mmCIF file with all atom_site columns, C-alpha atoms in Angstrom:
data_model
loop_
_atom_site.group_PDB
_atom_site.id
_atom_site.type_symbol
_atom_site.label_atom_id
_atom_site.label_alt_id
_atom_site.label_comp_id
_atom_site.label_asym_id
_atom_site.label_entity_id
_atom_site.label_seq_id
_atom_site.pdbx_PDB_ins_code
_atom_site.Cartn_x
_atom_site.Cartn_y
_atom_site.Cartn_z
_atom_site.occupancy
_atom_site.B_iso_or_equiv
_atom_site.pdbx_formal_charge
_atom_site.auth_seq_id
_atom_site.auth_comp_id
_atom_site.auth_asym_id
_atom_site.auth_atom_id
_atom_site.pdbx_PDB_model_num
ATOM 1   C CA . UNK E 1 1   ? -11.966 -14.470 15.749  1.00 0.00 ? 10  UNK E CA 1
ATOM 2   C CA . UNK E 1 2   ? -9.968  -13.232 18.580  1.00 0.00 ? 11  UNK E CA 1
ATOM 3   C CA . UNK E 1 3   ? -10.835 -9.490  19.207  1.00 0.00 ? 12  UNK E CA 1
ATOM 4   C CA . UNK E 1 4   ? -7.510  -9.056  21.115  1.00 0.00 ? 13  UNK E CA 1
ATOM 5   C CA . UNK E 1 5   ? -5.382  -9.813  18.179  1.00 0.00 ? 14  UNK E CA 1
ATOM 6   C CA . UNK E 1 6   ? -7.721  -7.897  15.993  1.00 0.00 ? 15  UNK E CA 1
ATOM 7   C CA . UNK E 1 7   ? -9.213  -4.674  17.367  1.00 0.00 ? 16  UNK E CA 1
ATOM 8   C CA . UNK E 1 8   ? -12.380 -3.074  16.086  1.00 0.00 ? 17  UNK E CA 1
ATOM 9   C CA . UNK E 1 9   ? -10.963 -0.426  12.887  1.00 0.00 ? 18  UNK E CA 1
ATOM 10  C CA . UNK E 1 10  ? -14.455 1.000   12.755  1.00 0.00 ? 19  UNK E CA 1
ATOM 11  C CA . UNK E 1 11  ? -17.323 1.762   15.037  1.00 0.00 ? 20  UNK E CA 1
ATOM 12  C CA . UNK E 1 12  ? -20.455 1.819   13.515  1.00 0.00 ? 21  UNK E CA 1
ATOM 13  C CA . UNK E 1 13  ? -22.421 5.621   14.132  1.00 0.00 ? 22  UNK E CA 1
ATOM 14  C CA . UNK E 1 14  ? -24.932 5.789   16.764  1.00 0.00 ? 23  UNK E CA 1
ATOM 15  C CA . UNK E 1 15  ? -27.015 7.587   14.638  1.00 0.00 ? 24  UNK E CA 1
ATOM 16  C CA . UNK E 1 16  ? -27.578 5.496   11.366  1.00 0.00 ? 25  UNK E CA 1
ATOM 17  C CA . UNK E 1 17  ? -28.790 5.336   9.047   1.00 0.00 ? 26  UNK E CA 1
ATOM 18  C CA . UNK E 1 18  ? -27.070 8.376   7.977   1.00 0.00 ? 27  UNK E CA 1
ATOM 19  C CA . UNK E 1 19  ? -29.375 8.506   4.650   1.00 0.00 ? 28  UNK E CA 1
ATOM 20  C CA . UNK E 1 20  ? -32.773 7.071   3.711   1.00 0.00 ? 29  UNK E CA 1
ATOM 21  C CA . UNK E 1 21  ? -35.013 7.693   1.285   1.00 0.00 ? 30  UNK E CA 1
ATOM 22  C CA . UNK E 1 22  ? -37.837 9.353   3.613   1.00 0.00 ? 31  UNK E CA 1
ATOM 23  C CA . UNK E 1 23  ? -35.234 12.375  3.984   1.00 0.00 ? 32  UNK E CA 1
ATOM 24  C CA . UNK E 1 24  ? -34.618 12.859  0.103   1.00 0.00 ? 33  UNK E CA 1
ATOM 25  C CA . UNK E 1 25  ? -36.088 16.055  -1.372  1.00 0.00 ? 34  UNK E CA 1
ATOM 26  C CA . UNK E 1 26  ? -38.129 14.074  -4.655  1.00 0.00 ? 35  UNK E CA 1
ATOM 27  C CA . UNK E 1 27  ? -39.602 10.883  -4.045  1.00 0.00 ? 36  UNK E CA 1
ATOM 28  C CA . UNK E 1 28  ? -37.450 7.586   -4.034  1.00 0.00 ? 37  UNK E CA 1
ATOM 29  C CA . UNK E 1 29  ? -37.286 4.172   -4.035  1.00 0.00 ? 38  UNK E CA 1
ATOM 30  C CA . UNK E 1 30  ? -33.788 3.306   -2.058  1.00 0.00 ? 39  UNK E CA 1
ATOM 31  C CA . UNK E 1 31  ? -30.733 5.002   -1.617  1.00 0.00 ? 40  UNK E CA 1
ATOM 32  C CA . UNK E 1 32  ? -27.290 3.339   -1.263  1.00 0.00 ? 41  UNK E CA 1
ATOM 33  C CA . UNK E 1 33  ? -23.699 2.818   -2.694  1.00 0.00 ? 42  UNK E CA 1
ATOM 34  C CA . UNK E 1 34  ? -22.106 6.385   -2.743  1.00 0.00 ? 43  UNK E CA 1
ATOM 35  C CA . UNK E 1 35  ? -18.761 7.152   -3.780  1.00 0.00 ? 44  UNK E CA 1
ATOM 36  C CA . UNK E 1 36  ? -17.476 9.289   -1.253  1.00 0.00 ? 45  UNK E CA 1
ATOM 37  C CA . UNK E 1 37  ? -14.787 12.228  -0.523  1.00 0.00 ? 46  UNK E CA 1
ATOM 38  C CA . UNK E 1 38  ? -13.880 15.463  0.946   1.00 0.00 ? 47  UNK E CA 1
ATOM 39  C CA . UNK E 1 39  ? -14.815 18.483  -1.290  1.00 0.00 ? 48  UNK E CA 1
ATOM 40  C CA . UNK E 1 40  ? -14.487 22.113  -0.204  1.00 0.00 ? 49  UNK E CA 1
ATOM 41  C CA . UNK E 1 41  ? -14.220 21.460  3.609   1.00 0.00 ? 50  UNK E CA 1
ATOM 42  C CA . UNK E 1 42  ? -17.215 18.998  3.112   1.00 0.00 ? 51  UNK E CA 1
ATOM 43  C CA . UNK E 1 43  ? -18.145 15.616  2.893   1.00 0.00 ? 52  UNK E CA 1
ATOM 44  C CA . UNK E 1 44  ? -19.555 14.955  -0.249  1.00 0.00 ? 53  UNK E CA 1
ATOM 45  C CA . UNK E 1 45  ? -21.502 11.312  -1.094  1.00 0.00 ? 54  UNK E CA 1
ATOM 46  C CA . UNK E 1 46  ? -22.663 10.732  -4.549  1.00 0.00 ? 55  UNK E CA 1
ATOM 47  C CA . UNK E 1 47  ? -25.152 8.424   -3.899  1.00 0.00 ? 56  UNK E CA 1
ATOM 48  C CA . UNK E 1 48  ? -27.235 5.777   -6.018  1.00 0.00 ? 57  UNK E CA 1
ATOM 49  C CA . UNK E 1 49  ? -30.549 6.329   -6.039  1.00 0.00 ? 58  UNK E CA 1
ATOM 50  C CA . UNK E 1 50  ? -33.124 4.017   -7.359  1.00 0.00 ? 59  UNK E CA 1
ATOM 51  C CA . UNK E 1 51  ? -36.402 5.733   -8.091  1.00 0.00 ? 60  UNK E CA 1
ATOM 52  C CA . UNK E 1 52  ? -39.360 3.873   -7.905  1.00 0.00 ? 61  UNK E CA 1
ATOM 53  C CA . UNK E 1 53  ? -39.304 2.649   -11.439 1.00 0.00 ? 62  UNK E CA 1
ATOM 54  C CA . UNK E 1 54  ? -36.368 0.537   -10.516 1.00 0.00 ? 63  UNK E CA 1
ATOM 55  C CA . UNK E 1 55  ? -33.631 3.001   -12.719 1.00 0.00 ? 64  UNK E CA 1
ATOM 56  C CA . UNK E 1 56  ? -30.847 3.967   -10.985 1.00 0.00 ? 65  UNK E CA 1
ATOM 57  C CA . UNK E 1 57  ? -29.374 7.681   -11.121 1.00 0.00 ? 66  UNK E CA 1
ATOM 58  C CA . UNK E 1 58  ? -26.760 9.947   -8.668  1.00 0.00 ? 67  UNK E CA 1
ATOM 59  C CA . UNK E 1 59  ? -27.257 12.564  -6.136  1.00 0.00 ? 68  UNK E CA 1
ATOM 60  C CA . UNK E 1 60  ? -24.663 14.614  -4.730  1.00 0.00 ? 69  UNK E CA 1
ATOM 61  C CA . UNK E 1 61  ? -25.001 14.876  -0.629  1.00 0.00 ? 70  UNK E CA 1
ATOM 62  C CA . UNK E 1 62  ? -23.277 17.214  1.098   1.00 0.00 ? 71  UNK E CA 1
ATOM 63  C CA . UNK E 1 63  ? -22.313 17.490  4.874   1.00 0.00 ? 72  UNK E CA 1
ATOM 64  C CA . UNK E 1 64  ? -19.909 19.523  6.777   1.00 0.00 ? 73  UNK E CA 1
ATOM 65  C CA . UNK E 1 65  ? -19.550 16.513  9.172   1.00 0.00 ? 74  UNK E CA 1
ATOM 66  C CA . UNK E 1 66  ? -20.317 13.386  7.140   1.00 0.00 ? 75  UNK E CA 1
ATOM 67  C CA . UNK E 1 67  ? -22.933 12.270  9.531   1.00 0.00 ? 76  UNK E CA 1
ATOM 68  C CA . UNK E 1 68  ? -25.791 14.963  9.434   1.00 0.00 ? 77  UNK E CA 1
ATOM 69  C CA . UNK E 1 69  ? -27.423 17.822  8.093   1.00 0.00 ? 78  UNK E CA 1
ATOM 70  C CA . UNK E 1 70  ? -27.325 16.571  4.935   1.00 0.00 ? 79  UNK E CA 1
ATOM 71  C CA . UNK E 1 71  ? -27.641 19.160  1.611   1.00 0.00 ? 80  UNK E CA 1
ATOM 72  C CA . UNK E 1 72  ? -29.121 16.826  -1.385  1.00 0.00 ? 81  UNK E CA 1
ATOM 73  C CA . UNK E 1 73  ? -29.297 17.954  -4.565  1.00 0.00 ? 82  UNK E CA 1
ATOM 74  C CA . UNK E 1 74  ? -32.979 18.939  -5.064  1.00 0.00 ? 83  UNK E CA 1
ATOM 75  C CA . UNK E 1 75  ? -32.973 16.421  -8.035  1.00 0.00 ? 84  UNK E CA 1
ATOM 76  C CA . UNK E 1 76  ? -31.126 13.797  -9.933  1.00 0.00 ? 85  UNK E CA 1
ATOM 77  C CA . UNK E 1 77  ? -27.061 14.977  -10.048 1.00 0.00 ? 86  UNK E CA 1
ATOM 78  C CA . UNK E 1 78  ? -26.287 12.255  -12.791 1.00 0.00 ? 87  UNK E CA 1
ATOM 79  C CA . UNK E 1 79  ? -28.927 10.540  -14.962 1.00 0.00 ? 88  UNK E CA 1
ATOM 80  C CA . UNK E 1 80  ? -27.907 7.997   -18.449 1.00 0.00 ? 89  UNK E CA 1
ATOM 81  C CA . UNK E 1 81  ? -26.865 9.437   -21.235 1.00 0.00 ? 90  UNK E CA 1
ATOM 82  C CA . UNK E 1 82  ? -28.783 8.139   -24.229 1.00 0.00 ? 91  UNK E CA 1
ATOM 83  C CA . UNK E 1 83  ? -26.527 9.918   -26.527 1.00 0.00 ? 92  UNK E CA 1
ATOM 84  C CA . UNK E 1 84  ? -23.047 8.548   -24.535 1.00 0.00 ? 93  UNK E CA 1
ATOM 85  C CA . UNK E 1 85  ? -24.688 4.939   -25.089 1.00 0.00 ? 94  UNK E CA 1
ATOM 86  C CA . UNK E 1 86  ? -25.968 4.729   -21.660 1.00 0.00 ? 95  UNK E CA 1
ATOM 87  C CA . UNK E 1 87  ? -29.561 2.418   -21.212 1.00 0.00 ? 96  UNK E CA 1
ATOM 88  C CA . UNK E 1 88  ? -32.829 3.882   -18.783 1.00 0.00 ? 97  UNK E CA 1
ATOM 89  C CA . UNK E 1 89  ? -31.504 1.375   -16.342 1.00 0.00 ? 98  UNK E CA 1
ATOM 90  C CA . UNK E 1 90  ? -29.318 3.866   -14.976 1.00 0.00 ? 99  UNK E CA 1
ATOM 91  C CA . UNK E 1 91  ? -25.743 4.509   -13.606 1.00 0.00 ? 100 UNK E CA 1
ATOM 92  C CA . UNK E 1 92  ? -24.676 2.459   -10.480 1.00 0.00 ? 101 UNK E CA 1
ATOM 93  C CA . UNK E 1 93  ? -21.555 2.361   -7.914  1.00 0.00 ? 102 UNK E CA 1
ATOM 94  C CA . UNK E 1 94  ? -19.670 5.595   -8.475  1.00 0.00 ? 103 UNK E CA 1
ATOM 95  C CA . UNK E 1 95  ? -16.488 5.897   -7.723  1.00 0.00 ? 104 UNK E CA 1
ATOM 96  C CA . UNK E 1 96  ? -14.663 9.501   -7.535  1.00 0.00 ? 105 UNK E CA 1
ATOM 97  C CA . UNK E 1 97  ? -10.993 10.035  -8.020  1.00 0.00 ? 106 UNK E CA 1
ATOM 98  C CA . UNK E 1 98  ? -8.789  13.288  -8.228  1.00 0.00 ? 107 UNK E CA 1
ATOM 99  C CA . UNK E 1 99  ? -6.279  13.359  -10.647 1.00 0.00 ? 108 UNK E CA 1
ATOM 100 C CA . UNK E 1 100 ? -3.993  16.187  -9.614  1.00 0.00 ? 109 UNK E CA 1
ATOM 101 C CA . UNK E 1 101 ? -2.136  15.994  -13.203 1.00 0.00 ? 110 UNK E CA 1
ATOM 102 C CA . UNK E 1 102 ? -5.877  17.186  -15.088 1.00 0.00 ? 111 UNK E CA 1
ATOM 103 C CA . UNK E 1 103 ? -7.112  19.165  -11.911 1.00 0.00 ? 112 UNK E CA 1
ATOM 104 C CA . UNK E 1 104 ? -10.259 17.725  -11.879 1.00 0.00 ? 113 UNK E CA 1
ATOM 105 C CA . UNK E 1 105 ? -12.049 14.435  -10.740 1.00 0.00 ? 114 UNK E CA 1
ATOM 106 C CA . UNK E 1 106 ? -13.153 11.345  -12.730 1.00 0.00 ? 115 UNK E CA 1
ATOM 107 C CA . UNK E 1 107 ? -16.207 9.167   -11.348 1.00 0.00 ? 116 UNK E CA 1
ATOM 108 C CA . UNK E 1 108 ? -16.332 5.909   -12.764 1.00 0.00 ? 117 UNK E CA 1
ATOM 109 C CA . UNK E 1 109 ? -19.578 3.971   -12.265 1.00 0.00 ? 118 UNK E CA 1
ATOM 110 C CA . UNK E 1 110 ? -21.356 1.106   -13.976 1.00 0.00 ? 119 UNK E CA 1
ATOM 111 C CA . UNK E 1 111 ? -23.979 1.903   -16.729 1.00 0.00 ? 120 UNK E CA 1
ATOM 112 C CA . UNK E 1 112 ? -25.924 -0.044  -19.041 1.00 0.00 ? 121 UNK E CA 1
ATOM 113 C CA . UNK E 1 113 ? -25.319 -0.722  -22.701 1.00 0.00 ? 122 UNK E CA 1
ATOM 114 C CA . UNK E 1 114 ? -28.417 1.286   -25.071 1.00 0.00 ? 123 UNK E CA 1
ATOM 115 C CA . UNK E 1 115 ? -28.887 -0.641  -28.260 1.00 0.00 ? 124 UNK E CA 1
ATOM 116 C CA . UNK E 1 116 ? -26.741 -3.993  -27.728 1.00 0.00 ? 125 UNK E CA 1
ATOM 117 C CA . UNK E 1 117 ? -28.516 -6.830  -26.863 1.00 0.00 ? 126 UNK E CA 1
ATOM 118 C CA . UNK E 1 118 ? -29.921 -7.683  -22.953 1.00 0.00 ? 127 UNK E CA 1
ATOM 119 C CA . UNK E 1 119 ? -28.361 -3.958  -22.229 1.00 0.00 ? 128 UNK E CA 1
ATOM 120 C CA . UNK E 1 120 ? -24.627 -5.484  -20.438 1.00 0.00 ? 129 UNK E CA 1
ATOM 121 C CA . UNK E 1 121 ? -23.343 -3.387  -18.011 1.00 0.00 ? 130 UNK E CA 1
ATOM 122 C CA . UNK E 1 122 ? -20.275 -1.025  -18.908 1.00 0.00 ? 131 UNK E CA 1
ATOM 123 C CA . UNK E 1 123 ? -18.035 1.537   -17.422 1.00 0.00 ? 132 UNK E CA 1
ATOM 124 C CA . UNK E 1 124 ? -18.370 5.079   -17.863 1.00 0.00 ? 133 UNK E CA 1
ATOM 125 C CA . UNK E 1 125 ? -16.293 7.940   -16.963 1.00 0.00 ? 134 UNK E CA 1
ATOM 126 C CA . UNK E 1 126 ? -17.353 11.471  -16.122 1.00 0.00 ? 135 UNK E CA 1
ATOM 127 C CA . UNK E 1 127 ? -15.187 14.121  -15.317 1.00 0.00 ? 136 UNK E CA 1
ATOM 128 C CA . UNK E 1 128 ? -16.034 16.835  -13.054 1.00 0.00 ? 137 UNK E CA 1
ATOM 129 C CA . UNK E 1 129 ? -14.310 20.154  -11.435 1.00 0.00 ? 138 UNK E CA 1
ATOM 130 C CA . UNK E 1 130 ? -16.864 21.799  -9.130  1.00 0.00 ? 139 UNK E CA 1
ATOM 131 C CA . UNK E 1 131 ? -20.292 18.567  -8.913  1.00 0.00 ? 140 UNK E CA 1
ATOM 132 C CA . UNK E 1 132 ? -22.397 20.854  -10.711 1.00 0.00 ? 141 UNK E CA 1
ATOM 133 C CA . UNK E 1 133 ? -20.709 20.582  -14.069 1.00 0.00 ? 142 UNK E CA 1
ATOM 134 C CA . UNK E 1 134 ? -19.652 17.403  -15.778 1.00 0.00 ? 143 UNK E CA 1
ATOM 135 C CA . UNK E 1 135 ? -18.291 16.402  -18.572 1.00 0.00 ? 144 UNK E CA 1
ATOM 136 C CA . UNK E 1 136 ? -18.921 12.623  -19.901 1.00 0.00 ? 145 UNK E CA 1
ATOM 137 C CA . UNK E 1 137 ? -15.903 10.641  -21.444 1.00 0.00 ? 146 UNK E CA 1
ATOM 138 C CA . UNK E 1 138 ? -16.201 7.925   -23.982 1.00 0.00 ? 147 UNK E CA 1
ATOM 139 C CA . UNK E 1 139 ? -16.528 4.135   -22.619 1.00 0.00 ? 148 UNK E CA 1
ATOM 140 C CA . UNK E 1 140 ? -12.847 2.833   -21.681 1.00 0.00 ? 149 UNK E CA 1
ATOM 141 C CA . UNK E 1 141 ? -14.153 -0.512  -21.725 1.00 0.00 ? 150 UNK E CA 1
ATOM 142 C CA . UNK E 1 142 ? -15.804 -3.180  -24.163 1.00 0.00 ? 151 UNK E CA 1
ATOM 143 C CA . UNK E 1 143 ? -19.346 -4.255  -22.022 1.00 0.00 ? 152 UNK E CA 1
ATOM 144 C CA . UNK E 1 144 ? -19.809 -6.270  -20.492 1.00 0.00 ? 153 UNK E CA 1
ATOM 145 C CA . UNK E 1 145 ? -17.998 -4.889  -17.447 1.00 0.00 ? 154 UNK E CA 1
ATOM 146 C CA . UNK E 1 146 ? -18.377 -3.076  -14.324 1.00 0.00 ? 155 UNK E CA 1
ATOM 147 C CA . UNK E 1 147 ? -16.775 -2.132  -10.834 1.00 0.00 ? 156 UNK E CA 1
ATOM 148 C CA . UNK E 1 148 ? -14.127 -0.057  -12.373 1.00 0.00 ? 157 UNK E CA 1
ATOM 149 C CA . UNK E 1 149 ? -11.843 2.454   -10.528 1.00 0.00 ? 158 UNK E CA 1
ATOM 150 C CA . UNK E 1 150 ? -9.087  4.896   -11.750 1.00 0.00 ? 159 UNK E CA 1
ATOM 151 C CA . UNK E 1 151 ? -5.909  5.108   -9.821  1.00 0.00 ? 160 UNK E CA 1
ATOM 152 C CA . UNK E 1 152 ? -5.074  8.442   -8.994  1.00 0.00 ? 161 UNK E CA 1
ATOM 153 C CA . UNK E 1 153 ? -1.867  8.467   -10.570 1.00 0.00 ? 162 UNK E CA 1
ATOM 154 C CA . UNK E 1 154 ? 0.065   7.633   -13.813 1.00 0.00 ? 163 UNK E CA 1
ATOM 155 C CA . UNK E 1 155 ? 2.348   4.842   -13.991 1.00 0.00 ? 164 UNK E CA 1
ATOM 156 C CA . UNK E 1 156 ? 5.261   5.370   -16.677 1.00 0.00 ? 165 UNK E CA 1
ATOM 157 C CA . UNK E 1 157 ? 2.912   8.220   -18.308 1.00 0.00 ? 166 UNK E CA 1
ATOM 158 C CA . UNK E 1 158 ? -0.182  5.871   -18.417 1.00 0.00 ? 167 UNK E CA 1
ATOM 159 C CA . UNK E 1 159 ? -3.723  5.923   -16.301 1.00 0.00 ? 168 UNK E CA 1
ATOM 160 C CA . UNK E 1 160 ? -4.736  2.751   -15.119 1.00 0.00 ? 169 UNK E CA 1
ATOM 161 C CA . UNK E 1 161 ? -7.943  1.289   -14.391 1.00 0.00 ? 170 UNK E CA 1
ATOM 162 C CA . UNK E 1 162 ? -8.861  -1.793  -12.460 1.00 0.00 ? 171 UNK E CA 1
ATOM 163 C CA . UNK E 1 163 ? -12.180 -3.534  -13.854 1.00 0.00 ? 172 UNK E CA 1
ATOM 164 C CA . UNK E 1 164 ? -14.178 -6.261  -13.804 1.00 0.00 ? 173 UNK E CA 1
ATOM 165 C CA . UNK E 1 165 ? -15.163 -7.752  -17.027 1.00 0.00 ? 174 UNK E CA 1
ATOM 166 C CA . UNK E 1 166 ? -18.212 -10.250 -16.576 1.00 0.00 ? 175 UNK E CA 1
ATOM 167 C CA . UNK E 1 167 ? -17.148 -13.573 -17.778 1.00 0.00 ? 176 UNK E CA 1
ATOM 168 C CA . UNK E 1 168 ? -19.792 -16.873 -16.744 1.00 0.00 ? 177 UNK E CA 1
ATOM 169 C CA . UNK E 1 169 ? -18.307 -18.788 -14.068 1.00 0.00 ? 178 UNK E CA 1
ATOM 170 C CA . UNK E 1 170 ? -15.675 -16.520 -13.252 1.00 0.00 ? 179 UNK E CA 1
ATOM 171 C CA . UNK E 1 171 ? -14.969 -13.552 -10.608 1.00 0.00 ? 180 UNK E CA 1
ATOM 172 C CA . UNK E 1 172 ? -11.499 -11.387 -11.847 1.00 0.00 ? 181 UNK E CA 1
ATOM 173 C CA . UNK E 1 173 ? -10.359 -8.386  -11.374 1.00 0.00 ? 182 UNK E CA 1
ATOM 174 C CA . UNK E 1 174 ? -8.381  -7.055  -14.382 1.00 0.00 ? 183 UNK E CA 1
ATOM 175 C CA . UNK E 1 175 ? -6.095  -3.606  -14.865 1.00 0.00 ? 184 UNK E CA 1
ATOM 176 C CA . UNK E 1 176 ? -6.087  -1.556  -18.121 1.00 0.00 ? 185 UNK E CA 1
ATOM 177 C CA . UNK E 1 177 ? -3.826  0.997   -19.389 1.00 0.00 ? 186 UNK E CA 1
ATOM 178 C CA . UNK E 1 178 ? -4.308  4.499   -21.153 1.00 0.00 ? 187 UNK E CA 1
#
């Protein structure tokens, strides 16, 4: 690759990692995959953890510079929801969006099926205000699917939603409409 042509966009931080497990306030397995933005003058991760069962939850993160002195959540932020259909495995790969329309964010993030055979993964939206409070939508999707992400805005009236549905021997990304 010619560097000339193609300068360096990012520069990787002196100081990572930024987040590991030793730092977290319970005990851990790994910690990894946040969905990231700026909340209240802050940057604010909500990470994946994996405890040391293998399940995967969220923790909020906070940091007035994004790169230390780090505020975690003294425990889990996010755990399943049983009741909303969501398996032990956990949730995974949030992804936060602010919908100016509804005033209030929507993390989408992949969660496992309770009750339906092997436990596919879905998608699962929770909608939040403040990251203390939250508010869990029903599934958009049929499992099994996963990676999903809400566009910010309507089109023609409509939220859309890019996915991807887990079909054998294929690798898609698909878009769904409100």
């Amino acid at each position: 690759m010619n560097r000339e042509r193609c300068p360096e966009l990012f520069k990787r931080y002196e100081g990572n990692p930024i987040l590991t497990a030793e730092i977290w306030p319970y005990k851990v397995g790994t910690v990894f995959n946040p969905g990231a933005i700026k909340f209240n003058d802050e940057v604010l991760l909500l990470v994946r953890v994996k405890d040391r069962q293998g399940y995967s939850h969220l923790t909020c993160a906070r940091s007035k510079d994004g790169k230390t002195n780090w505020q975690i959540d003294s425990k889990p932020t996010l755990e399943a929801d049983r009741s909303k259909g969501e398996a032990i495995f956990g949730l995974e790969d949030p992804r936060i969006v602010w919908l100016e329309k509804r005033q209030e964010y929507v993390i989408s993030c992949v969660s496992f099926c309770a009750g339906v055979a092997d436990e596919p993964p879905g998608v699962s939206l929770i909608t939040t205000k403040d990251f203390f409070s939250f508010k869990r939508l029903d599934r958009p999707l049929i499992p099994p699917n996963k990676d999903a992400s809400l566009f910010p805005k309507t089109f023609k009236g409509r939220y859309a939603l890019i996915h991807r549905p887990i079909v054998e021997g294929r690798a898609d990304i698909w878009i769904s409409f409100s």
